[in-house]
Tab-separated table of C-alpha atoms and ligand atoms in Angstrom:
chain	number	residue	atom	x	y	z
X	22	MET	CA	-25.961	175.460	107.162
X	23	LEU	CA	-23.242	172.634	105.656
X	24	GLY	CA	-20.999	175.292	107.491
X	25	LEU	CA	-22.543	174.303	110.488
X	26	ALA	CA	-22.908	170.819	110.121
X	27	CYS	CA	-19.110	171.314	110.432
X	28	SER	CA	-18.239	173.456	113.457
X	29	GLY	CA	-17.974	171.433	116.374
X	30	VAL	CA	-22.512	170.688	116.728
X	31	SER	CA	-23.194	167.293	117.094
X	32	PRO	CA	-25.072	165.594	113.715
X	33	ARG	CA	-28.164	164.767	116.197
X	34	LEU	CA	-28.596	168.466	117.345
X	35	PHE	CA	-28.040	169.971	113.971
X	36	LEU	CA	-30.480	167.385	112.038
X	37	LEU	CA	-33.176	167.557	115.455
X	38	ALA	CA	-33.322	171.201	114.167
X	39	LEU	CA	-33.781	170.690	110.759
X	40	ALA	CA	-36.220	168.518	111.205
X	41	THR	CA	-38.085	170.706	113.962
X	42	HIS	CA	-37.369	173.443	111.871
X	43	ASN	CA	-35.483	175.372	115.028
X	44	LEU	CA	-33.050	177.130	112.886
X	45	ARG	CA	-33.384	180.487	115.615
X	46	ARG	CA	-32.686	177.976	118.156
X	47	LEU	CA	-29.543	176.771	116.392
X	48	LEU	CA	-28.039	179.935	115.846
X	49	GLN	CA	-29.167	180.640	119.332
X	50	THR	CA	-26.974	177.959	120.334
X	51	PHE	CA	-23.851	178.699	118.606
X	52	GLU	CA	-24.438	182.597	119.763
X	53	ALA	CA	-24.242	181.770	123.247
X	54	LEU	CA	-20.893	178.993	122.503
X	55	ALA	CA	-19.441	182.323	120.969
X	56	ASP	CA	-20.912	184.283	123.833
X	57	LEU	CA	-18.896	180.907	125.891
X	58	GLY	CA	-15.157	181.656	124.352
X	59	PRO	CA	-13.758	184.285	127.295
X	60	ALA	CA	-15.629	182.647	129.736
X	61	LEU	CA	-13.596	179.109	129.078
X	62	THR	CA	-10.985	180.142	128.194
X	63	GLY	CA	-10.832	182.117	131.890
X	64	GLU	CA	-10.059	185.821	130.145
X	65	THR	CA	-12.078	187.203	132.865
X	66	ASP	CA	-12.478	186.862	136.696
X	67	PHE	CA	-15.077	183.738	137.555
X	68	GLN	CA	-18.715	185.545	138.646
X	69	ALA	CA	-18.309	187.732	135.660
X	70	ASN	CA	-17.740	184.744	133.643
X	71	ALA	CA	-20.424	182.681	135.629
X	72	LEU	CA	-23.003	184.799	134.950
X	73	ALA	CA	-22.465	185.743	131.151
X	74	MET	CA	-22.274	180.896	131.011
X	75	LEU	CA	-26.101	181.475	132.557
X	76	ARG	CA	-27.265	184.179	130.862
X	77	ALA	CA	-25.325	182.708	126.877
X	78	SER	CA	-27.490	179.554	128.882
X	79	ILE	CA	-30.706	181.291	129.419
X	80	ASP	CA	-30.855	182.988	126.059
X	81	ALA	CA	-30.099	179.555	124.302
X	82	VAL	CA	-33.299	177.801	125.721
X	83	GLY	CA	-35.176	180.773	126.307
X	84	ALA	CA	-36.402	181.368	129.891
X	85	ARG	CA	-36.824	183.490	131.761
X	86	GLU	CA	-34.521	183.539	134.798
X	87	GLY	CA	-32.580	180.045	136.249
X	88	VAL	CA	-29.230	179.988	138.623
X	89	LEU	CA	-25.765	178.557	137.448
X	90	PHE	CA	-24.878	176.388	141.083
X	91	THR	CA	-21.557	175.184	142.435
X	92	PHE	CA	-20.912	171.165	144.033
X	93	SER	CA	-18.725	171.124	146.369
X	94	GLU	CA	-19.134	167.949	148.461
X	95	LYS	CA	-17.532	168.343	151.980
X	96	PRO	CA	-20.083	169.289	153.035
X	97	ALA	CA	-22.698	168.378	149.946
X	98	LEU	CA	-23.656	171.818	149.069
X	99	LEU	CA	-25.310	173.326	145.924
X	100	ARG	CA	-23.921	177.275	145.778
X	101	SER	CA	-24.977	179.542	143.539
X	102	ALA	CA	-22.642	181.650	141.266
X	103	ALA	CA	-24.322	184.157	138.957
X	104	VAL	CA	-28.265	184.405	139.382
X	105	HIS	CA	-30.400	186.319	136.680
X	106	GLY	CA	-33.745	186.891	136.607
X	107	LEU	CA	-35.415	186.435	140.396
X	108	ALA	CA	-34.001	189.392	142.207
X	109	VAL	CA	-34.757	188.441	145.487
X	110	LEU	CA	-33.223	185.715	146.216
X	111	PRO	CA	-30.480	185.133	149.144
X	112	ASP	CA	-26.756	185.910	147.577
X	113	PRO	CA	-25.543	182.568	147.590
X	114	ALA	CA	-28.379	180.760	147.770
X	115	LEU	CA	-27.566	177.376	148.463
X	116	ILE	CA	-29.084	174.559	148.592
X	117	PRO	CA	-28.018	171.152	150.889
X	118	LEU	CA	-28.360	167.861	149.299
X	119	LEU	CA	-29.166	164.531	150.292
X	120	PRO	CA	-26.137	161.693	149.351
X	121	LYS	CA	-29.579	160.239	146.855
X	122	HIS	CA	-29.767	163.713	145.486
X	123	VAL	CA	-26.524	163.900	143.974
X	124	TYR	CA	-26.509	160.291	142.714
X	125	ALA	CA	-29.075	162.083	141.245
X	126	LEU	CA	-27.171	164.424	139.715
X	127	SER	CA	-24.215	162.281	138.869
X	128	HIS	CA	-26.407	159.467	137.226
X	129	ALA	CA	-29.124	161.542	135.557
X	130	PRO	CA	-28.747	161.166	131.221
X	131	GLY	CA	-28.943	164.842	130.775
X	132	ALA	CA	-30.465	168.017	131.270
X	133	THR	CA	-34.227	167.778	132.363
X	134	THR	CA	-37.649	169.187	133.006
X	135	VAL	CA	-38.625	169.474	136.747
X	136	PRO	CA	-42.411	170.398	136.974
X	137	PRO	CA	-43.405	171.720	139.911
X	138	GLU	CA	-45.317	169.748	140.468
X	139	GLY	CA	-43.170	167.408	141.787
X	140	GLY	CA	-39.917	165.626	140.754
X	141	TRP	CA	-37.469	168.254	141.931
X	142	GLN	CA	-36.941	166.203	144.949
X	143	ASN	CA	-35.609	163.502	143.433
X	144	PHE	CA	-33.333	165.589	142.931
X	145	LEU	CA	-33.014	169.210	145.515
X	146	SER	CA	-33.625	169.433	149.127
X	147	THR	CA	-36.186	171.979	150.281
X	148	ASN	CA	-33.205	172.690	153.151
X	149	GLY	CA	-31.527	175.611	151.427
X	150	ASN	CA	-32.624	179.178	151.171
X	151	VAL	CA	-33.950	179.651	148.048
X	152	ALA	CA	-37.363	177.588	147.534
X	153	PRO	CA	-36.185	174.285	144.802
X	154	GLN	CA	-39.940	174.477	143.611
X	155	LEU	CA	-38.353	177.661	141.541
X	156	PHE	CA	-36.683	175.376	139.116
X	157	HIS	CA	-38.062	173.879	136.230
X	158	CYS	CA	-35.456	172.624	134.421
X	159	LEU	CA	-32.019	171.096	135.373
X	160	ALA	CA	-28.421	170.489	133.340
X	161	PRO	CA	-25.969	168.598	136.107
X	162	LEU	CA	-22.637	170.079	135.682
X	163	ARG	CA	-20.635	167.010	135.516
X	164	VAL	CA	-16.795	166.221	134.207
X	165	ARG	CA	-15.634	162.921	134.035
X	166	ASN	CA	-18.786	161.588	136.064
X	167	ARG	CA	-18.122	164.502	139.131
X	168	LEU	CA	-20.310	166.325	139.164
X	169	VAL	CA	-19.078	170.279	139.070
X	170	GLY	CA	-22.742	172.160	140.099
X	171	VAL	CA	-25.623	172.981	138.661
X	172	LEU	CA	-27.356	174.883	135.745
X	173	ALA	CA	-30.525	175.739	137.735
X	174	LEU	CA	-33.806	177.317	134.875
X	175	GLY	CA	-37.429	179.147	136.535
X	176	ARG	CA	-40.415	178.709	134.310
X	177	ALA	CA	-39.456	178.762	129.710
X	178	ALA	CA	-40.392	182.425	128.379
X	179	GLU	CA	-42.603	181.225	125.425
X	180	SER	CA	-44.630	177.920	126.872
X	181	VAL	CA	-45.384	176.242	129.469
X	182	HIS	CA	-42.311	173.377	129.629
X	183	TYR	CA	-38.605	173.479	128.000
X	184	THR	CA	-38.702	171.229	125.035
X	185	PRO	CA	-36.598	167.928	123.617
X	186	GLU	CA	-34.277	171.006	121.654
X	187	ALA	CA	-33.521	172.872	124.666
X	188	LEU	CA	-33.529	170.082	126.685
X	189	GLU	CA	-30.503	169.300	123.947
X	190	VAL	CA	-29.056	172.646	123.728
X	191	LEU	CA	-29.175	172.978	127.161
X	192	GLU	CA	-27.463	170.032	126.989
X	193	LEU	CA	-24.620	171.014	125.008
X	194	LEU	CA	-23.540	174.021	126.640
X	195	ALA	CA	-24.143	172.147	130.339
X	196	HIS	CA	-20.852	170.084	128.937
X	197	TYR	CA	-18.569	173.440	128.319
X	198	ILE	CA	-20.071	175.259	130.934
X	199	ALA	CA	-18.990	172.430	133.326
X	200	LEU	CA	-15.024	172.314	132.094
X	201	ALA	CA	-15.598	176.454	133.189
X	202	VAL	CA	-16.982	175.815	136.479
X	203	HIS	CA	-14.513	172.905	137.247
X	204	ASN	CA	-11.066	174.967	136.403
X	205	TRP	CA	-12.265	177.415	138.629
X	206	LEU	CA	-12.784	175.452	141.381
X	207	LEU	CA	-9.745	173.597	140.609
X	208	THR	CA	-7.640	177.057	140.723
X	209	HIS	CA	-10.336	178.237	144.216
X	210	SER	CA	-9.536	174.469	145.851
X	211	LEU	CA	-5.774	174.822	145.309
X	212	GLU	CA	-5.644	178.819	146.150
X	213	ARG	CA	-7.452	178.138	148.688
X	214	ARG	CA	-4.634	175.836	150.412
X	215	VAL	CA	-2.337	177.093	149.456
X	216	SER	CA	-3.316	180.095	150.987
X	217	GLU	CA	-4.310	178.087	154.298
X	218	ASN	CA	-0.710	176.526	153.995
X	219	LEU	CA	1.174	179.778	154.041
X	220	ARG	CA	-1.097	180.378	156.850
X	221	LEU	CA	-0.110	176.860	158.588
X	222	LEU	CA	3.372	177.880	157.613
X	223	ALA	CA	3.636	181.348	159.606
X	224	SER	CA	2.219	179.865	162.699
X	225	LEU	CA	4.944	177.314	162.471
X	226	ASN	CA	7.973	180.241	162.208
X	227	THR	CA	5.998	182.211	164.571
X	228	PHE	CA	5.490	179.698	167.245
X	229	CYS	CA	9.486	178.624	166.031
X	230	ASP	CA	10.810	182.362	166.599
X	231	ARG	CA	9.037	182.492	170.026
X	232	ALA	CA	10.656	178.841	171.100
X	233	LEU	CA	13.584	180.374	170.122
X	234	GLU	CA	13.323	183.105	171.811
X	235	ALA	CA	13.041	181.767	174.944
X	236	PHE	CA	14.920	179.625	174.693
X	237	ALA	CA	17.680	182.819	174.488
X	238	VAL	CA	17.156	183.902	176.985
X	239	ALA	CA	17.865	181.035	178.506
X	240	ILE	CA	20.803	180.741	177.473
X	241	ASP	CA	21.826	184.214	179.201
X	242	VAL	CA	20.665	182.446	182.395
X	243	LYS	CA	22.957	182.196	184.387
X	244	HIS	CA	24.258	185.681	184.625
X	245	VAL	CA	22.866	189.152	185.227
X	246	GLN	CA	24.810	191.291	183.017
X	247	ILE	CA	24.098	188.939	180.444
X	248	HIS	CA	20.122	188.974	180.517
X	249	GLY	CA	18.617	189.760	177.294
X	250	HIS	CA	22.661	189.269	175.053
X	251	SER	CA	20.932	186.699	173.039
X	252	VAL	CA	17.962	187.966	172.126
X	253	ARG	CA	19.346	191.192	171.759
X	254	VAL	CA	22.197	189.150	169.233
X	255	GLY	CA	18.671	188.261	166.822
X	256	HIS	CA	17.414	191.200	166.834
X	257	TYR	CA	21.021	192.861	165.599
X	258	ALA	CA	21.105	190.207	163.283
X	259	ALA	CA	18.019	190.641	161.647
X	260	GLY	CA	18.763	194.341	160.718
X	261	ILE	CA	21.948	194.756	159.864
X	262	GLY	CA	20.035	191.905	157.044
X	263	GLU	CA	17.243	194.049	156.387
X	264	ALA	CA	19.718	197.283	155.989
X	265	LEU	CA	21.646	194.596	153.594
X	266	GLY	CA	19.007	194.140	151.344
X	267	LEU	CA	18.303	189.951	152.338
X	268	GLU	CA	14.976	188.277	151.888
X	269	ALA	CA	12.712	188.245	154.388
X	270	SER	CA	13.789	184.156	155.110
X	271	GLU	CA	17.487	184.670	155.502
X	272	VAL	CA	16.501	187.921	157.905
X	273	ALA	CA	14.551	185.363	159.884
X	274	ALA	CA	16.928	183.225	160.397
X	275	LEU	CA	19.889	185.944	160.761
X	276	ARG	CA	17.477	186.164	163.792
X	277	SER	CA	17.264	182.474	165.315
X	278	ALA	CA	21.029	182.194	164.237
X	279	GLY	CA	21.202	185.950	166.305
X	280	TYR	CA	19.204	183.543	169.228
X	281	LEU	CA	21.552	180.161	169.688
X	282	HIS	CA	24.449	181.403	168.899
X	283	ASP	CA	26.316	181.753	172.868
X	284	ILE	CA	24.135	178.144	173.318
X	285	GLY	CA	27.573	176.390	174.017
X	286	LYS	CA	27.601	178.110	177.386
X	287	VAL	CA	24.775	176.328	178.730
X	288	ALA	CA	28.269	174.024	179.460
X	289	VAL	CA	30.163	177.235	180.875
X	290	ASP	CA	31.396	177.544	184.579
X	291	LYS	CA	28.748	180.231	185.361
X	292	ARG	CA	31.613	181.739	188.120
X	293	LEU	CA	33.585	183.150	184.743
X	294	PHE	CA	29.882	184.891	183.670
X	295	ALA	CA	31.196	186.427	186.916
X	296	LYS	CA	34.411	186.876	187.320
X	297	PRO	CA	36.387	190.446	187.135
X	298	GLU	CA	39.242	189.928	186.393
X	299	ARG	CA	41.006	188.876	183.602
X	300	LEU	CA	40.501	185.092	182.016
X	301	ASP	CA	43.807	183.553	182.962
X	302	ASP	CA	44.302	180.616	179.844
X	303	ASP	CA	42.633	177.958	181.569
X	304	GLU	CA	39.719	179.455	181.585
X	305	PHE	CA	39.461	181.428	178.083
X	306	ARG	CA	39.677	178.223	176.642
X	307	GLU	CA	36.685	176.990	178.465
X	308	MET	CA	34.971	179.779	177.612
X	309	ALA	CA	36.208	179.614	173.763
X	310	ASP	CA	35.467	176.428	173.854
X	311	HIS	CA	31.393	177.280	174.060
X	312	THR	CA	31.937	177.590	169.754
X	313	LEU	CA	32.350	174.265	169.748
X	314	VAL	CA	30.327	173.174	172.201
X	315	GLY	CA	27.454	174.772	170.713
X	316	HIS	CA	28.258	174.189	167.642
X	317	ARG	CA	28.328	169.774	167.969
X	318	ILE	CA	24.796	170.540	169.836
X	319	VAL	CA	23.233	172.461	166.757
X	320	ALA	CA	24.615	170.389	164.116
X	321	GLY	CA	23.182	167.276	164.589
X	322	ILE	CA	19.478	169.361	164.913
X	323	ASP	CA	17.648	170.087	160.970
X	324	PHE	CA	16.879	173.183	161.456
X	325	PRO	CA	15.431	175.074	157.685
X	326	TRP	CA	18.511	177.510	158.201
X	327	PRO	CA	21.236	175.707	156.843
X	328	GLN	CA	23.924	178.235	158.382
X	329	LEU	CA	22.841	178.481	161.820
X	330	PRO	CA	25.719	175.984	163.065
X	331	GLU	CA	28.398	177.703	161.086
X	332	VAL	CA	26.821	181.128	163.431
X	333	VAL	CA	27.790	178.713	166.031
X	334	ARG	CA	31.069	177.969	165.744
X	335	TRP	CA	32.066	180.508	163.573
X	336	HIS	CA	30.885	183.759	165.121
X	337	HIS	CA	34.212	184.620	167.030
X	338	GLU	CA	36.130	184.294	163.612
X	339	ARG	CA	37.390	187.532	162.814
X	340	ALA	CA	38.122	189.273	159.883
X	341	ASP	CA	42.506	188.592	159.939
X	342	GLY	CA	41.819	185.097	161.235
X	343	SER	CA	43.066	186.522	164.928
X	344	GLY	CA	40.044	184.997	165.944
X	345	TYR	CA	38.575	180.917	167.349
X	346	PRO	CA	38.046	178.440	166.956
X	347	ASP	CA	39.494	178.134	163.266
X	348	GLN	CA	41.298	181.734	162.979
X	349	LEU	CA	39.228	181.304	159.182
X	350	ARG	CA	39.372	184.795	157.598
X	351	LEU	CA	36.781	186.909	156.005
X	352	ASP	CA	36.325	185.606	152.707
X	353	GLU	CA	36.590	181.636	154.488
X	354	LEU	CA	33.991	183.306	156.604
X	355	PRO	CA	29.497	183.221	155.460
X	356	VAL	CA	27.836	186.961	155.519
X	357	GLN	CA	25.778	185.136	158.171
X	358	SER	CA	28.744	185.374	161.070
X	359	ARG	CA	30.333	188.098	159.633
X	360	ILE	CA	26.634	189.334	160.626
X	361	VAL	CA	26.749	187.856	163.789
X	362	ALA	CA	30.110	188.849	164.978
X	363	VAL	CA	29.054	192.518	164.400
X	364	ALA	CA	25.676	191.975	166.389
X	365	ASP	CA	27.606	190.348	168.590
X	366	THR	CA	30.107	192.840	169.114
X	367	PHE	CA	27.877	195.768	168.800
X	368	ASP	CA	25.342	194.732	171.868
X	369	ALA	CA	28.758	193.679	173.913
X	370	MET	CA	30.271	197.130	174.015
X	371	ILE	CA	26.771	199.117	175.548
X	372	SER	CA	26.623	196.025	177.887
X	373	ASP	CA	27.959	196.337	181.307
X	374	ARG	CA	30.574	193.425	181.754
X	375	PRO	CA	31.463	192.498	185.104
X	376	TRP	CA	35.290	193.793	184.388
X	377	ARG	CA	34.657	197.190	182.320
X	378	PRO	CA	31.472	199.639	182.358
X	379	ALA	CA	29.044	199.996	179.315
X	380	LEU	CA	30.561	201.986	176.234
X	381	ASP	CA	27.833	204.093	175.641
X	382	LEU	CA	26.566	203.579	171.923
X	383	GLY	CA	28.922	206.931	170.198
X	384	GLN	CA	32.131	205.176	172.160
X	385	ALA	CA	31.387	201.512	170.708
X	386	LEU	CA	30.406	202.380	167.121
X	387	SER	CA	33.473	204.234	167.183
X	388	GLU	CA	34.747	201.201	168.437
X	389	ILE	CA	33.920	198.815	166.736
X	390	VAL	CA	34.515	201.576	162.508
X	391	LYS	CA	37.910	201.538	164.297
X	392	ILE	CA	39.013	198.651	164.269
X	393	ALA	CA	36.550	197.419	161.170
X	394	PRO	CA	38.196	196.572	158.620
X	395	GLN	CA	40.753	194.176	160.156
X	396	LYS	CA	38.523	192.827	162.448
X	397	TYR	CA	35.041	193.052	160.813
X	398	ASP	CA	33.229	192.910	157.680
X	399	VAL	CA	32.888	196.870	156.562
X	400	ALA	CA	29.509	195.801	154.731
X	401	ALA	CA	27.856	194.467	158.080
X	402	VAL	CA	28.938	197.688	160.072
X	403	GLN	CA	28.238	200.460	157.079
X	404	ALA	CA	24.040	198.120	157.632
X	405	LEU	CA	24.762	198.589	161.236
X	406	LEU	CA	25.815	202.442	160.651
X	407	ILE	CA	22.949	202.858	158.395
X	408	GLN	CA	20.573	201.221	161.452
X	409	VAL	CA	21.726	203.614	163.478
X	410	ARG	CA	20.584	206.693	161.389
X	411	ARG	CA	17.497	205.236	160.804
X	412	HIS	CA	16.695	205.647	165.043
X	413	ALA	CA	18.576	208.720	165.529
X	414	VAL	CA	16.972	210.161	163.073
X	415	ASP	CA	13.392	208.567	164.357
X	416	PRO	CA	13.632	206.170	166.801
X	417	ASN	CA	9.380	205.359	167.548
X	418	ARG	CA	9.482	204.309	163.586
X	419	SER	CA	13.052	202.360	163.492
X	420	ARG	CA	13.198	200.374	167.513
X	421	PHE	CA	16.455	199.320	165.961
X	422	LEU	CA	18.376	199.702	169.587
X	423	ASP	CA	17.392	197.993	172.543
X	424	GLU	CA	14.959	200.895	175.164
X	425	ARG	CA	17.629	200.650	177.456
X	426	VAL	CA	20.251	201.983	175.190
X	427	PHE	CA	20.691	205.203	174.706
X	428	CYS	CA	21.022	207.289	171.610
X	429	ASN	CA	23.948	209.515	172.340
X	430	ILE	CA	24.735	210.673	168.774
X	431	GLY	CA	21.985	212.409	166.210
X	432	PRO	CA	22.124	211.640	161.969
X	433	SER	CA	25.603	213.387	161.225
X	434	ASP	CA	27.994	211.628	164.147
X	435	VAL	CA	26.728	208.435	162.383
X	436	ASP	CA	27.810	210.469	158.807
X	437	ASN	CA	30.609	211.040	160.429
X	438	LEU	CA	31.371	207.495	161.449
X	439	ALA	CA	30.385	205.909	157.945
X	440	SER	CA	32.772	208.268	156.373
X	441	GLU	CA	35.637	207.227	158.620
X	442	LEU	CA	34.930	204.214	158.189
X	443	ASN	CA	34.977	203.941	154.015
X	444	TYR	CA	38.269	206.193	154.814
X	445	ARG	CA	39.252	203.675	156.490
X	446	LEU	CA	38.615	200.695	153.675
X	447	THR	CA	39.395	202.519	151.498
X	448	GLN	CA	42.153	204.769	152.708
X	449	GLY	CA	41.176	207.061	150.713
X	450	ARG	CA	40.457	206.787	147.705
X	451	THR	CA	36.182	206.212	147.349
X	452	GLN	CA	33.277	206.880	149.285
X	453	VAL	CA	30.044	205.027	150.607
X	454	ASP	CA	27.188	206.681	150.990
X	455	VAL	CA	25.130	205.134	154.197
X	456	THR	CA	22.698	207.948	154.093
X	457	THR	CA	20.202	206.031	152.109
X	458	PRO	CA	17.826	205.552	153.790
R	28	FE2	FE1	30.116	183.827	172.060
């Protein structure tokens, strides 16, 4: 007995049990507390925990049936988390609460009996889908004086009324159950908020992506022969990024960078886009300055992708330092700029220009492979070949190439190009396999 007294049960409850010789009930309380262990430590899911806690309470106080309700404030509502012994109850059982009910449950001295003939009206409304008259005993679940739920028990099994000892036991258990319910409500609320925020973020990202896509269309509106170029560069750059194994956020950043890479062209005389002859020096400089103009435009905007201004400025830089505007070499360029440079060149080659017709896919890839080590990041070109090969194997699944591009090469042709690229890069010392899906 002394052991029981020293085991965490309140001295008052212990003395009460001694006084009434209700040792069996006290032992049941211990048993119930032991049963609550896994529930309180969250070792199983909450629905199972709620049922275990309810059953333990019902057994400990000698009830026939009961419901464990959780409480939400907005709107004030009790919602069943577990039901035992009431087979016909709706799932979930719901009881809306008025402010006076919330106040009464929050300030009740402890577990209390509510005779069917009256008393429940102080705590429960009749507006829900369950009759409050079913409940003869209520134990508010509170944490730091805030209501988190209600343990509502039906008829007592052994007598018409619940004894004071049963109410003491119930109050003790309610204290622990309230903590478990409170923890679950916090976790549940956090999960819901995270989920809502992620949904919001996803919708914002989609909106942002669509807005930038529309902007990309506007950039290319100056001449019919570059229509869709920026959108396609965004698409190809994202595909190359995927093949390089970049994170989804980095791929999204590449798509946006591709959309905006030529934004500086809004300041270029549209006559230059249609000129069939070679541009003279002044005209070339004006055209080349679209990198600097574009950089000035986007540098002042706080984009969520820090490399975007660099891509706009450096997408015409080349690996050997022969590009513009800063004549940077490959190792000075961020990977995003290298990727967009390949995507930009690829789309330009397979598109008509005023001074030349489009190359077919095989010709364009051969040309890129031929100049790759000097002009482009070989890893980005290899990734381009991987995506083209996937498209050649299954166009419907891949959808990498724009629908206006005729895929005139097969997987083995792409493999040959990959071998040639590898040879050019290593001068035959090693092999790189781009056939890996
Ligand atoms: Fe450009």
